[in-house]
mmCIF file of C-alpha atoms and ligand atoms in Angstrom:
data_model
loop_
_atom_site.group_PDB
_atom_site.id
_atom_site.type_symbol
_atom_site.label_atom_id
_atom_site.label_comp_id
_atom_site.label_asym_id
_atom_site.label_seq_id
_atom_site.Cartn_x
_atom_site.Cartn_y
_atom_site.Cartn_z
ATOM 1 C CA MET A 1 138.644 124.442 124.179
ATOM 2 C CA THR A 2 137.484 122.370 121.419
ATOM 3 C CA PRO A 3 134.171 120.648 122.252
ATOM 4 C CA ALA A 4 134.336 116.854 121.700
ATOM 5 C CA ILE A 5 130.652 116.648 122.129
ATOM 6 C CA ALA A 6 127.754 118.359 120.301
ATOM 7 C CA ILE A 7 124.112 118.252 121.022
ATOM 8 C CA ILE A 8 121.632 118.944 118.276
ATOM 9 C CA GLY A 9 118.455 120.090 119.831
ATOM 10 C CA GLY A 10 115.022 119.591 118.080
ATOM 11 C CA THR A 11 111.466 120.523 118.836
ATOM 12 C CA GLY A 12 111.200 121.267 122.491
ATOM 13 C CA LEU A 13 114.888 121.839 122.880
ATOM 14 C CA THR A 14 115.750 124.933 120.992
ATOM 15 C CA ALA A 15 117.697 126.375 124.076
ATOM 16 C CA LEU A 16 119.494 124.323 126.638
ATOM 17 C CA ASP A 17 119.243 126.256 129.897
ATOM 18 C CA THR A 18 121.475 123.709 131.540
ATOM 19 C CA LEU A 19 124.489 124.763 129.297
ATOM 20 C CA LYS A 20 126.619 127.510 130.817
ATOM 21 C CA ILE A 21 127.198 129.456 127.547
ATOM 22 C CA THR A 22 130.563 130.986 127.060
ATOM 23 C CA ARG A 23 130.544 131.923 123.268
ATOM 24 C CA ARG A 24 128.294 132.094 120.338
ATOM 25 C CA GLU A 25 129.927 131.215 116.981
ATOM 26 C CA THR A 26 128.350 131.887 113.566
ATOM 27 C CA LEU A 27 129.883 129.430 111.132
ATOM 28 C CA SER A 28 129.593 129.384 107.282
ATOM 29 C CA THR A 29 130.146 126.054 105.261
ATOM 30 C CA PRO A 30 130.519 125.170 101.761
ATOM 31 C CA TYR A 31 126.985 123.991 101.913
ATOM 32 C CA GLY A 32 125.606 127.214 103.347
ATOM 33 C CA GLU A 33 124.572 128.505 106.744
ATOM 34 C CA PRO A 34 123.796 126.159 109.571
ATOM 35 C CA SER A 35 120.535 126.389 111.289
ATOM 36 C CA SER A 36 121.691 128.582 113.990
ATOM 37 C CA PRO A 37 124.960 129.822 115.510
ATOM 38 C CA VAL A 38 126.701 127.193 117.534
ATOM 39 C CA LEU A 39 126.448 127.789 121.400
ATOM 40 C CA HIS A 40 129.758 126.866 123.155
ATOM 41 C CA GLY A 41 129.553 126.262 126.831
ATOM 42 C CA GLU A 42 130.069 123.809 129.624
ATOM 43 C CA LEU A 43 127.652 120.941 130.511
ATOM 44 C CA GLY A 44 128.497 118.266 133.167
ATOM 45 C CA GLY A 45 131.947 119.797 133.505
ATOM 46 C CA ARG A 46 132.625 119.247 129.757
ATOM 47 C CA ALA A 47 132.989 121.578 126.805
ATOM 48 C CA VAL A 48 129.919 121.051 124.805
ATOM 49 C CA ALA A 49 128.638 122.584 121.550
ATOM 50 C CA PHE A 50 124.830 123.159 121.053
ATOM 51 C CA LEU A 51 123.002 123.665 117.822
ATOM 52 C CA ALA A 52 119.404 124.316 117.451
ATOM 53 C CA ARG A 53 118.226 122.179 114.552
ATOM 54 C CA HIS A 54 115.254 124.274 113.625
ATOM 55 C CA GLY A 55 116.979 127.574 114.168
ATOM 56 C CA PRO A 56 117.057 129.741 117.490
ATOM 57 C CA HIS A 57 113.543 130.566 117.163
ATOM 58 C CA HIS A 58 112.132 127.300 115.809
ATOM 59 C CA THR A 59 111.261 128.456 112.417
ATOM 60 C CA LEU A 60 112.829 126.156 110.023
ATOM 61 C CA PRO A 61 110.602 123.052 109.058
ATOM 62 C CA PRO A 62 112.346 119.668 108.865
ATOM 63 C CA HIS A 63 112.524 119.651 104.951
ATOM 64 C CA LYS A 64 114.056 123.048 104.981
ATOM 65 C CA ILE A 65 116.940 122.436 107.523
ATOM 66 C CA ASN A 66 120.348 122.512 106.004
ATOM 67 C CA TYR A 67 121.344 119.179 107.491
ATOM 68 C CA ARG A 68 124.833 119.181 105.559
ATOM 69 C CA ALA A 69 125.707 122.621 106.880
ATOM 70 C CA ASN A 70 124.837 121.655 110.321
ATOM 71 C CA LEU A 71 126.936 118.462 110.379
ATOM 72 C CA TRP A 72 129.748 120.061 108.397
ATOM 73 C CA ALA A 73 129.944 122.885 110.981
ATOM 74 C CA LEU A 74 130.066 120.679 113.928
ATOM 75 C CA HIS A 75 132.819 118.380 112.248
ATOM 76 C CA ARG A 76 134.800 121.511 111.393
ATOM 77 C CA LEU A 77 134.811 122.461 115.159
ATOM 78 C CA GLY A 78 136.482 119.021 115.808
ATOM 79 C CA VAL A 79 133.515 117.469 117.446
ATOM 80 C CA GLN A 80 133.507 113.661 117.818
ATOM 81 C CA TRP A 81 130.312 112.798 119.462
ATOM 82 C CA VAL A 82 126.911 114.040 118.385
ATOM 83 C CA ILE A 83 123.834 113.553 120.539
ATOM 84 C CA ALA A 84 120.750 114.103 118.405
ATOM 85 C CA VAL A 85 117.617 115.061 120.443
ATOM 86 C CA ALA A 86 114.296 114.745 118.702
ATOM 87 C CA ALA A 87 110.525 114.637 119.180
ATOM 88 C CA VAL A 88 108.697 111.812 117.781
ATOM 89 C CA GLY A 89 105.253 110.158 117.478
ATOM 90 C CA GLY A 90 104.659 106.807 118.994
ATOM 91 C CA ILE A 91 103.827 103.840 116.672
ATOM 92 C CA ARG A 92 104.562 100.806 119.015
ATOM 93 C CA ASN A 93 101.952 100.412 121.729
ATOM 94 C CA ASP A 94 104.458 101.033 124.532
ATOM 95 C CA MET A 95 105.664 104.091 122.755
ATOM 96 C CA THR A 96 103.410 106.536 124.902
ATOM 97 C CA PRO A 97 103.769 110.339 125.473
ATOM 98 C CA GLY A 98 106.713 111.230 127.857
ATOM 99 C CA VAL A 99 108.717 108.011 127.070
ATOM 100 C CA LEU A 100 112.300 108.338 125.988
ATOM 101 C CA ALA A 101 113.184 106.225 122.958
ATOM 102 C CA PHE A 102 116.824 105.412 121.912
ATOM 103 C CA PRO A 103 116.611 104.111 118.151
ATOM 104 C CA ASP A 104 119.144 101.362 116.920
ATOM 105 C CA GLN A 105 117.599 101.285 113.389
ATOM 106 C CA LEU A 106 115.852 103.524 111.020
ATOM 107 C CA VAL A 107 113.880 103.506 107.797
ATOM 108 C CA ASP A 108 114.151 106.586 105.589
ATOM 109 C CA TYR A 109 111.034 107.840 103.710
ATOM 110 C CA THR A 110 112.470 111.399 103.321
ATOM 111 C CA TRP A 111 113.081 112.801 99.740
ATOM 112 C CA GLY A 112 114.429 115.889 98.075
ATOM 113 C CA ARG A 113 116.921 116.727 100.957
ATOM 114 C CA GLY A 114 120.637 117.318 100.493
ATOM 115 C CA CYS A 115 121.579 113.886 101.741
ATOM 116 C CA THR A 116 125.322 113.364 101.109
ATOM 117 C CA PHE A 117 128.646 114.950 101.038
ATOM 118 C CA PHE A 118 129.871 112.569 98.311
ATOM 119 C CA GLU A 119 128.091 114.223 95.329
ATOM 120 C CA ASP A 120 130.412 116.606 93.399
ATOM 121 C CA ASN A 121 134.049 116.639 92.453
ATOM 122 C CA LEU A 122 134.622 112.974 93.384
ATOM 123 C CA SER A 123 137.678 111.133 92.596
ATOM 124 C CA GLN A 124 135.445 107.961 93.012
ATOM 125 C CA VAL A 125 131.937 107.103 93.850
ATOM 126 C CA THR A 126 131.650 106.400 97.611
ATOM 127 C CA HIS A 127 129.053 104.275 99.462
ATOM 128 C CA ILE A 128 129.286 104.410 103.188
ATOM 129 C CA ASP A 129 128.456 101.352 105.452
ATOM 130 C CA PHE A 130 125.209 102.138 107.207
ATOM 131 C CA THR A 131 124.172 98.705 108.463
ATOM 132 C CA GLU A 132 123.962 99.986 111.957
ATOM 133 C CA PRO A 133 123.000 103.745 111.576
ATOM 134 C CA TYR A 134 123.742 104.788 115.099
ATOM 135 C CA CYS A 135 127.009 104.739 117.112
ATOM 136 C CA GLY A 136 126.732 101.723 119.266
ATOM 137 C CA GLU A 137 129.132 103.107 121.886
ATOM 138 C CA LEU A 138 127.313 106.414 122.338
ATOM 139 C CA ARG A 139 123.891 104.621 122.519
ATOM 140 C CA GLU A 140 125.324 102.453 125.271
ATOM 141 C CA ARG A 141 126.382 105.611 127.215
ATOM 142 C CA LEU A 142 122.958 107.116 126.798
ATOM 143 C CA LEU A 143 121.195 103.954 127.893
ATOM 144 C CA HIS A 144 123.510 103.587 130.874
ATOM 145 C CA ALA A 145 122.634 107.179 131.718
ATOM 146 C CA ALA A 146 118.938 106.624 131.414
ATOM 147 C CA ARG A 147 119.125 103.546 133.588
ATOM 148 C CA ALA A 148 121.283 105.388 136.255
ATOM 149 C CA LEU A 149 118.394 108.018 136.365
ATOM 150 C CA GLN A 150 115.683 105.253 136.254
ATOM 151 C CA LEU A 151 113.945 107.027 133.338
ATOM 152 C CA ASP A 152 111.310 105.365 131.432
ATOM 153 C CA ALA A 153 113.247 104.451 128.329
ATOM 154 C CA ARG A 154 112.871 102.093 125.362
ATOM 155 C CA GLU A 155 116.222 100.727 124.540
ATOM 156 C CA SER A 156 115.899 99.274 121.223
ATOM 157 C CA CYS A 157 113.617 100.683 118.401
ATOM 158 C CA THR A 158 113.353 101.611 114.842
ATOM 159 C CA TYR A 159 112.913 105.271 113.739
ATOM 160 C CA ALA A 160 110.849 106.103 110.611
ATOM 161 C CA ALA A 161 112.062 109.420 109.020
ATOM 162 C CA ALA A 162 109.124 110.966 107.560
ATOM 163 C CA GLN A 163 109.145 113.849 105.189
ATOM 164 C CA GLY A 164 106.695 116.229 107.043
ATOM 165 C CA PRO A 165 105.988 118.979 107.748
ATOM 166 C CA ARG A 166 102.500 117.617 107.871
ATOM 167 C CA LEU A 167 101.846 114.609 110.166
ATOM 168 C CA GLU A 168 101.276 111.288 108.662
ATOM 169 C CA THR A 169 98.075 109.610 107.634
ATOM 170 C CA ALA A 170 96.664 106.716 109.636
ATOM 171 C CA ALA A 171 97.593 104.492 106.609
ATOM 172 C CA GLU A 172 101.066 105.719 106.294
ATOM 173 C CA ILE A 173 101.672 104.841 109.990
ATOM 174 C CA ARG A 174 100.187 101.402 109.419
ATOM 175 C CA ARG A 175 102.640 101.076 106.427
ATOM 176 C CA MET A 176 105.593 102.103 108.656
ATOM 177 C CA GLU A 177 104.348 99.674 111.289
ATOM 178 C CA ARG A 178 104.424 96.909 108.825
ATOM 179 C CA ASP A 179 107.916 97.966 107.842
ATOM 180 C CA GLY A 180 109.071 97.441 111.424
ATOM 181 C CA CYS A 181 109.061 101.090 112.617
ATOM 182 C CA ASP A 182 108.186 101.995 116.365
ATOM 183 C CA ILE A 183 108.594 105.708 116.375
ATOM 184 C CA VAL A 184 108.124 108.437 113.726
ATOM 185 C CA GLY A 185 109.973 111.803 113.343
ATOM 186 C CA MET A 186 110.875 114.216 110.633
ATOM 187 C CA THR A 187 114.551 115.035 111.221
ATOM 188 C CA GLY A 188 116.502 111.852 111.747
ATOM 189 C CA MET A 189 117.454 111.638 108.026
ATOM 190 C CA PRO A 190 119.669 112.496 106.388
ATOM 191 C CA GLU A 191 121.274 113.785 109.715
ATOM 192 C CA ALA A 192 122.388 110.354 110.746
ATOM 193 C CA ALA A 193 123.794 109.419 107.311
ATOM 194 C CA LEU A 194 125.782 112.626 107.005
ATOM 195 C CA ALA A 195 127.190 112.252 110.430
ATOM 196 C CA ARG A 196 128.400 108.817 109.347
ATOM 197 C CA GLU A 197 129.879 110.180 106.096
ATOM 198 C CA LEU A 198 132.010 112.697 108.292
ATOM 199 C CA GLY A 199 132.943 109.957 110.734
ATOM 200 C CA LEU A 200 131.088 111.437 113.632
ATOM 201 C CA ARG A 201 129.795 109.200 116.334
ATOM 202 C CA TYR A 202 126.131 110.006 116.308
ATOM 203 C CA ALA A 203 123.234 108.665 118.355
ATOM 204 C CA ALA A 204 119.617 109.787 118.890
ATOM 205 C CA CYS A 205 117.488 110.258 121.908
ATOM 206 C CA ALA A 206 113.787 110.819 121.276
ATOM 207 C CA VAL A 207 110.959 111.956 123.295
ATOM 208 C CA VAL A 208 107.541 110.678 122.422
ATOM 209 C CA ALA A 209 105.246 113.656 122.064
ATOM 210 C CA ASN A 210 102.018 111.998 120.907
ATOM 211 C CA ARG A 211 100.644 108.754 119.783
ATOM 212 C CA ALA A 212 101.269 108.537 115.863
ATOM 213 C CA ALA A 213 98.291 109.184 113.574
ATOM 214 C CA GLY A 214 95.557 106.610 113.974
ATOM 215 C CA LYS A 215 96.996 105.275 117.149
ATOM 216 C CA ALA A 216 94.726 107.353 119.496
ATOM 217 C CA PRO A 217 91.218 108.799 119.000
ATOM 218 C CA GLY A 218 90.963 112.384 117.661
ATOM 219 C CA VAL A 219 93.426 114.721 115.863
ATOM 220 C CA ILE A 220 97.002 115.363 117.005
ATOM 221 C CA THR A 221 97.558 118.964 117.956
ATOM 222 C CA MET A 222 100.566 121.079 118.392
ATOM 223 C CA VAL A 223 99.285 122.019 121.987
ATOM 224 C CA GLU A 224 99.225 118.282 122.814
ATOM 225 C CA ILE A 225 102.749 117.774 121.340
ATOM 226 C CA GLU A 226 104.227 120.815 123.125
ATOM 227 C CA ARG A 227 102.663 119.930 126.446
ATOM 228 C CA ASN A 228 104.126 116.417 126.329
ATOM 229 C CA LEU A 229 107.473 117.777 125.306
ATOM 230 C CA VAL A 230 107.916 119.891 128.234
ATOM 231 C CA GLU A 231 108.206 117.124 130.768
ATOM 232 C CA GLY A 232 109.969 114.864 128.305
ATOM 233 C CA MET A 233 112.632 117.543 127.674
ATOM 234 C CA ASP A 234 113.277 117.846 131.313
ATOM 235 C CA LYS A 235 114.168 114.172 131.424
ATOM 236 C CA ILE A 236 116.452 114.720 128.444
ATOM 237 C CA LYS A 237 118.216 117.541 130.132
ATOM 238 C CA SER A 238 119.084 115.389 133.107
ATOM 239 C CA LEU A 239 119.993 112.490 130.857
ATOM 240 C CA LEU A 240 122.385 114.742 128.866
ATOM 241 C CA ILE A 241 124.362 115.825 131.919
ATOM 242 C CA GLN A 242 124.596 112.244 133.209
ATOM 243 C CA ALA A 243 125.637 110.912 129.719
ATOM 244 C CA ILE A 244 128.270 113.604 129.338
ATOM 245 C CA LEU A 245 129.685 112.830 132.877
ATOM 246 C CA MET A 246 130.155 109.325 131.482
ATOM 247 C CA LEU A 247 131.633 110.228 128.122
ATOM 248 C CA ASP A 248 135.283 110.212 127.584
ATOM 249 C CA GLY A 249 135.633 113.708 126.012
ATOM 250 C CA GLY A 250 139.305 113.385 125.298
ATOM 251 C CA ARG A 251 138.791 110.626 122.699
HETATM 252 N N1 HPA B 301 105.082 112.265 113.290
HETATM 253 C C1 HPA B 301 106.213 112.754 112.881
HETATM 254 N N2 HPA B 301 106.999 113.477 113.553
HETATM 255 C C2 HPA B 301 106.659 113.853 114.767
HETATM 256 C C3 HPA B 301 105.403 113.261 115.354
HETATM 257 C C4 HPA B 301 104.607 112.446 114.627
HETATM 258 O O1 HPA B 301 103.605 111.947 115.007
HETATM 259 N N3 HPA B 301 105.378 113.766 116.595
HETATM 260 C C5 HPA B 301 106.535 114.542 116.851
HETATM 261 N N4 HPA B 301 107.238 114.648 115.712
#
């Protein structure tokens, strides 16, 4: 069965144990290899495809991810909805560890990544509209699911896409704050723009893993990030099932 829905799992969600896996598919694309084989399976009674953004063993850093191959592969499978799961740092005061955040805007600070499909052999230069970078309908479904489950969720926020793989300086975070950003992650772009170029309905749900640099005393450690993600990803797993139950997979 063609999966209408895909989940791209990020840090803390390399595997989705709630997915009843039926098949693993290794795809190649004109842009190279996706981060991992696509796992086909069933979640919430629907056919779902799952892709581990950082690779099956979480070895690809954000700037090395082949975002074009990942999105192209999902598009080729006939996927229409893409739910992107990501770990983020919290900039806004209410973005504390464990909170779920559903961005409705983004600012892109990344560079040097393969960021468009409209590059070579063009019959004309193409500029996509990106005023609203996330699919409003999919966001609404995710928010609806979060409300139904009474999860501690932030319904409107701006995502800062940082280059990484290092974390930010305190001054960089202050700059992002002045720019209107509420959360910061490293993988939201060019993923969202590539999804739009392919006409995929794409929305993100983020788990706050730590307070962003300079927002809490001390250094940010991977141990802290991973600890906070365990609980957050459990919430994401229930959210995904609930949201998928509510999605019209046939469209
Ligand atoms: N900054 C960028 N990306 C992140 C962070 C952060 O503080 N935490 C988790 N992903």
